[in-house]
């Protein structure tokens, strides 16, 4: 899959509040040398999406296992996004034990502009769906 397809697939399964959290982090220029920096010095892209402290692989795995919308395709896409994000600045990452065996080799580089584009698209689709649902409810209630 392409980088945009992977980002959109993963972001489609993320609650709106998580997407807004990530959007605000990008907008506040909390991106340094290709890494997201939070108040605790963590750099995980999915820390912002989860809206919780995500400091290592097990905490990310626990979060994804609690999200019923995440399937195997989402997990594979998330791994590609993680290594793509890391590829933006390979010198800035600290690879934990098992990184090389658990994550694929980067096939693309994810930059902040790519993340913003994917968030905008997913949010646009959600707004359209919400508007269509509102029209459907209005029609069902009024009988028009």
PDB file of C-alpha atoms in Angstrom:
ATOM      1  CA  UNK A   1       0.000   0.000   0.000  1.00  0.00           C
ATOM      2  CA  UNK A   2       1.038   3.605  -0.431  1.00  0.00           C
ATOM      3  CA  UNK A   3       1.907   5.909   2.432  1.00  0.00           C
ATOM      4  CA  UNK A   4      -1.364   7.868   2.056  1.00  0.00           C
ATOM      5  CA  UNK A   5      -3.425   4.658   1.983  1.00  0.00           C
ATOM      6  CA  UNK A   6      -1.682   3.376   5.110  1.00  0.00           C
ATOM      7  CA  UNK A   7      -2.166   6.658   6.967  1.00  0.00           C
ATOM      8  CA  UNK A   8      -5.827   6.899   5.983  1.00  0.00           C
ATOM      9  CA  UNK A   9      -6.505   3.257   6.912  1.00  0.00           C
ATOM     10  CA  UNK A  10      -4.987   3.692  10.370  1.00  0.00           C
ATOM     11  CA  UNK A  11      -6.516   7.139  10.966  1.00  0.00           C
ATOM     12  CA  UNK A  12      -9.985   5.889   9.953  1.00  0.00           C
ATOM     13  CA  UNK A  13      -9.914   3.616  13.015  1.00  0.00           C
ATOM     14  CA  UNK A  14      -8.808   6.410  15.379  1.00  0.00           C
ATOM     15  CA  UNK A  15     -11.370   8.371  17.403  1.00  0.00           C
ATOM     16  CA  UNK A  16     -11.880  11.967  16.286  1.00  0.00           C
ATOM     17  CA  UNK A  17     -10.473  13.249  19.575  1.00  0.00           C
ATOM     18  CA  UNK A  18      -7.174  11.456  18.876  1.00  0.00           C
ATOM     19  CA  UNK A  19      -6.965  12.918  15.380  1.00  0.00           C
ATOM     20  CA  UNK A  20      -7.598  16.387  16.799  1.00  0.00           C
ATOM     21  CA  UNK A  21      -4.907  15.788  19.421  1.00  0.00           C
ATOM     22  CA  UNK A  22      -2.395  14.921  16.707  1.00  0.00           C
ATOM     23  CA  UNK A  23      -3.509  17.884  14.578  1.00  0.00           C
ATOM     24  CA  UNK A  24      -2.951  20.259  17.513  1.00  0.00           C
ATOM     25  CA  UNK A  25       0.510  18.803  18.150  1.00  0.00           C
ATOM     26  CA  UNK A  26       1.444  19.406  14.516  1.00  0.00           C
ATOM     27  CA  UNK A  27      -0.013  22.883  14.551  1.00  0.00           C
ATOM     28  CA  UNK A  28       1.848  23.815  17.742  1.00  0.00           C
ATOM     29  CA  UNK A  29       5.158  22.926  16.040  1.00  0.00           C
ATOM     30  CA  UNK A  30       5.842  20.096  18.426  1.00  0.00           C
ATOM     31  CA  UNK A  31       7.781  18.338  15.692  1.00  0.00           C
ATOM     32  CA  UNK A  32      11.550  18.505  15.948  1.00  0.00           C
ATOM     33  CA  UNK A  33      13.889  16.727  13.530  1.00  0.00           C
ATOM     34  CA  UNK A  34      11.114  14.462  12.314  1.00  0.00           C
ATOM     35  CA  UNK A  35      10.003  13.471  15.806  1.00  0.00           C
ATOM     36  CA  UNK A  36       6.977  14.472  17.857  1.00  0.00           C
ATOM     37  CA  UNK A  37       8.018  15.851  21.201  1.00  0.00           C
ATOM     38  CA  UNK A  38       5.623  15.925  24.122  1.00  0.00           C
ATOM     39  CA  UNK A  39       6.048  17.170  27.666  1.00  0.00           C
ATOM     40  CA  UNK A  40       7.704  13.909  28.631  1.00  0.00           C
ATOM     41  CA  UNK A  41      10.155  13.834  25.707  1.00  0.00           C
ATOM     42  CA  UNK A  42       8.428  10.936  23.986  1.00  0.00           C
ATOM     43  CA  UNK A  43       8.327  10.833  20.213  1.00  0.00           C
ATOM     44  CA  UNK A  44       5.774   8.185  19.269  1.00  0.00           C
ATOM     45  CA  UNK A  45       3.343   9.246  16.555  1.00  0.00           C
ATOM     46  CA  UNK A  46       0.645   7.112  18.165  1.00  0.00           C
ATOM     47  CA  UNK A  47       1.085   8.724  21.579  1.00  0.00           C
ATOM     48  CA  UNK A  48      -0.932  11.662  20.251  1.00  0.00           C
ATOM     49  CA  UNK A  49      -3.549   9.488  18.578  1.00  0.00           C
ATOM     50  CA  UNK A  50      -4.120   7.400  21.685  1.00  0.00           C
ATOM     51  CA  UNK A  51      -4.292  10.429  23.997  1.00  0.00           C
ATOM     52  CA  UNK A  52      -2.475   8.449  26.639  1.00  0.00           C
ATOM     53  CA  UNK A  53       1.096   7.901  27.710  1.00  0.00           C
ATOM     54  CA  UNK A  54       2.542   5.479  25.207  1.00  0.00           C
ATOM     55  CA  UNK A  55       6.205   4.949  25.899  1.00  0.00           C
ATOM     56  CA  UNK A  56       7.093   1.611  24.376  1.00  0.00           C
ATOM     57  CA  UNK A  57       5.986  -1.149  22.037  1.00  0.00           C
ATOM     58  CA  UNK A  58       3.990  -3.092  24.676  1.00  0.00           C
ATOM     59  CA  UNK A  59       1.948   0.006  25.552  1.00  0.00           C
ATOM     60  CA  UNK A  60       1.179   0.556  21.842  1.00  0.00           C
ATOM     61  CA  UNK A  61       0.225  -3.102  21.426  1.00  0.00           C
ATOM     62  CA  UNK A  62      -2.063  -2.883  24.481  1.00  0.00           C
ATOM     63  CA  UNK A  63      -3.736   0.223  23.060  1.00  0.00           C
ATOM     64  CA  UNK A  64      -4.337  -1.335  19.636  1.00  0.00           C
ATOM     65  CA  UNK A  65      -5.717  -4.522  21.204  1.00  0.00           C
ATOM     66  CA  UNK A  66      -8.314  -2.426  23.060  1.00  0.00           C
ATOM     67  CA  UNK A  67      -9.441  -0.733  19.824  1.00  0.00           C
ATOM     68  CA  UNK A  68     -12.008  -3.062  18.260  1.00  0.00           C
ATOM     69  CA  UNK A  69     -11.661  -1.349  14.873  1.00  0.00           C
ATOM     70  CA  UNK A  70      -8.035  -2.427  14.549  1.00  0.00           C
ATOM     71  CA  UNK A  71      -7.489  -5.584  12.552  1.00  0.00           C
ATOM     72  CA  UNK A  72      -4.433  -7.244  11.057  1.00  0.00           C
ATOM     73  CA  UNK A  73      -4.439  -4.870   8.068  1.00  0.00           C
ATOM     74  CA  UNK A  74      -4.446  -1.883  10.424  1.00  0.00           C
ATOM     75  CA  UNK A  75      -1.598  -3.333  12.478  1.00  0.00           C
ATOM     76  CA  UNK A  76       0.498  -3.962   9.368  1.00  0.00           C
ATOM     77  CA  UNK A  77      -0.228  -0.448   8.082  1.00  0.00           C
ATOM     78  CA  UNK A  78       0.650   1.010  11.483  1.00  0.00           C
ATOM     79  CA  UNK A  79       4.014  -0.749  11.438  1.00  0.00           C
ATOM     80  CA  UNK A  80       4.736   0.646   7.972  1.00  0.00           C
ATOM     81  CA  UNK A  81       3.735   4.126   9.138  1.00  0.00           C
ATOM     82  CA  UNK A  82       5.993   3.837  12.212  1.00  0.00           C
ATOM     83  CA  UNK A  83       9.075   2.899  10.194  1.00  0.00           C
ATOM     84  CA  UNK A  84       8.157   5.487   7.562  1.00  0.00           C
ATOM     85  CA  UNK A  85       7.983   8.140  10.280  1.00  0.00           C
ATOM     86  CA  UNK A  86      11.287   6.927  11.732  1.00  0.00           C
ATOM     87  CA  UNK A  87      12.815   7.083   8.238  1.00  0.00           C
ATOM     88  CA  UNK A  88      12.254  10.857   8.207  1.00  0.00           C
ATOM     89  CA  UNK A  89      15.176  11.130  10.615  1.00  0.00           C
ATOM     90  CA  UNK A  90      16.827   7.761  11.283  1.00  0.00           C
ATOM     91  CA  UNK A  91      19.515   9.277  13.518  1.00  0.00           C
ATOM     92  CA  UNK A  92      16.888  10.560  15.963  1.00  0.00           C
ATOM     93  CA  UNK A  93      15.351   7.194  16.815  1.00  0.00           C
ATOM     94  CA  UNK A  94      16.359   4.772  19.518  1.00  0.00           C
ATOM     95  CA  UNK A  95      15.664   1.256  18.337  1.00  0.00           C
ATOM     96  CA  UNK A  96      14.644  -1.045  21.146  1.00  0.00           C
ATOM     97  CA  UNK A  97      15.386  -4.739  21.273  1.00  0.00           C
ATOM     98  CA  UNK A  98      13.522  -6.527  18.507  1.00  0.00           C
ATOM     99  CA  UNK A  99      12.910  -3.414  16.392  1.00  0.00           C
ATOM    100  CA  UNK A 100      14.628  -4.912  13.336  1.00  0.00           C
ATOM    101  CA  UNK A 101      12.690  -8.181  13.567  1.00  0.00           C
ATOM    102  CA  UNK A 102       9.256  -6.744  14.439  1.00  0.00           C
ATOM    103  CA  UNK A 103       9.099  -3.833  12.023  1.00  0.00           C
ATOM    104  CA  UNK A 104       9.451  -3.984   8.237  1.00  0.00           C
ATOM    105  CA  UNK A 105      12.069  -2.077   6.314  1.00  0.00           C
ATOM    106  CA  UNK A 106      10.793   1.400   5.472  1.00  0.00           C
ATOM    107  CA  UNK A 107       9.284   1.546   1.986  1.00  0.00           C
ATOM    108  CA  UNK A 108       8.423   5.251   2.213  1.00  0.00           C
ATOM    109  CA  UNK A 109       9.125   8.301   4.362  1.00  0.00           C
ATOM    110  CA  UNK A 110       6.265   9.855   6.338  1.00  0.00           C
ATOM    111  CA  UNK A 111       6.491  13.583   6.942  1.00  0.00           C
ATOM    112  CA  UNK A 112       4.249  15.947   8.887  1.00  0.00           C
ATOM    113  CA  UNK A 113       2.656  17.167   5.643  1.00  0.00           C
ATOM    114  CA  UNK A 114       1.579  13.585   4.846  1.00  0.00           C
ATOM    115  CA  UNK A 115       0.047  13.204   8.304  1.00  0.00           C
ATOM    116  CA  UNK A 116      -1.863  16.484   7.949  1.00  0.00           C
ATOM    117  CA  UNK A 117      -3.166  15.493   4.520  1.00  0.00           C
ATOM    118  CA  UNK A 118      -4.440  12.146   5.831  1.00  0.00           C
ATOM    119  CA  UNK A 119      -6.101  13.739   8.869  1.00  0.00           C
ATOM    120  CA  UNK A 120      -7.862  16.291   6.646  1.00  0.00           C
ATOM    121  CA  UNK A 121      -9.164  13.563   4.346  1.00  0.00           C
ATOM    122  CA  UNK A 122     -10.407  11.317   7.159  1.00  0.00           C
ATOM    123  CA  UNK A 123     -12.071  14.255   8.930  1.00  0.00           C
ATOM    124  CA  UNK A 124     -13.718  15.373   5.664  1.00  0.00           C
ATOM    125  CA  UNK A 125     -15.167  11.875   5.182  1.00  0.00           C
ATOM    126  CA  UNK A 126     -16.457  11.863   8.771  1.00  0.00           C
ATOM    127  CA  UNK A 127     -18.095  15.273   8.375  1.00  0.00           C
ATOM    128  CA  UNK A 128     -19.805  14.124   5.178  1.00  0.00           C
ATOM    129  CA  UNK A 129     -21.038  10.967   6.876  1.00  0.00           C
ATOM    130  CA  UNK A 130     -22.327  12.957   9.852  1.00  0.00           C
ATOM    131  CA  UNK A 131     -24.134  15.392   7.559  1.00  0.00           C
ATOM    132  CA  UNK A 132     -25.682  12.538   5.566  1.00  0.00           C
ATOM    133  CA  UNK A 133     -26.805  10.866   8.786  1.00  0.00           C
ATOM    134  CA  UNK A 134     -28.314  14.149   9.992  1.00  0.00           C
ATOM    135  CA  UNK A 135     -30.250  14.523   6.730  1.00  0.00           C
ATOM    136  CA  UNK A 136     -31.428  10.918   7.004  1.00  0.00           C
ATOM    137  CA  UNK A 137     -32.655  11.471  10.570  1.00  0.00           C
ATOM    138  CA  UNK A 138     -34.385  14.702   9.602  1.00  0.00           C
ATOM    139  CA  UNK A 139     -36.096  12.961   6.687  1.00  0.00           C
ATOM    140  CA  UNK A 140     -37.133  10.015   8.878  1.00  0.00           C
ATOM    141  CA  UNK A 141     -38.605  12.309  11.538  1.00  0.00           C
ATOM    142  CA  UNK A 142     -40.447  14.676   9.202  1.00  0.00           C
ATOM    143  CA  UNK A 143     -41.459  11.980   6.714  1.00  0.00           C
ATOM    144  CA  UNK A 144     -40.379  14.186   3.824  1.00  0.00           C
TER     145      UNK A 144
END
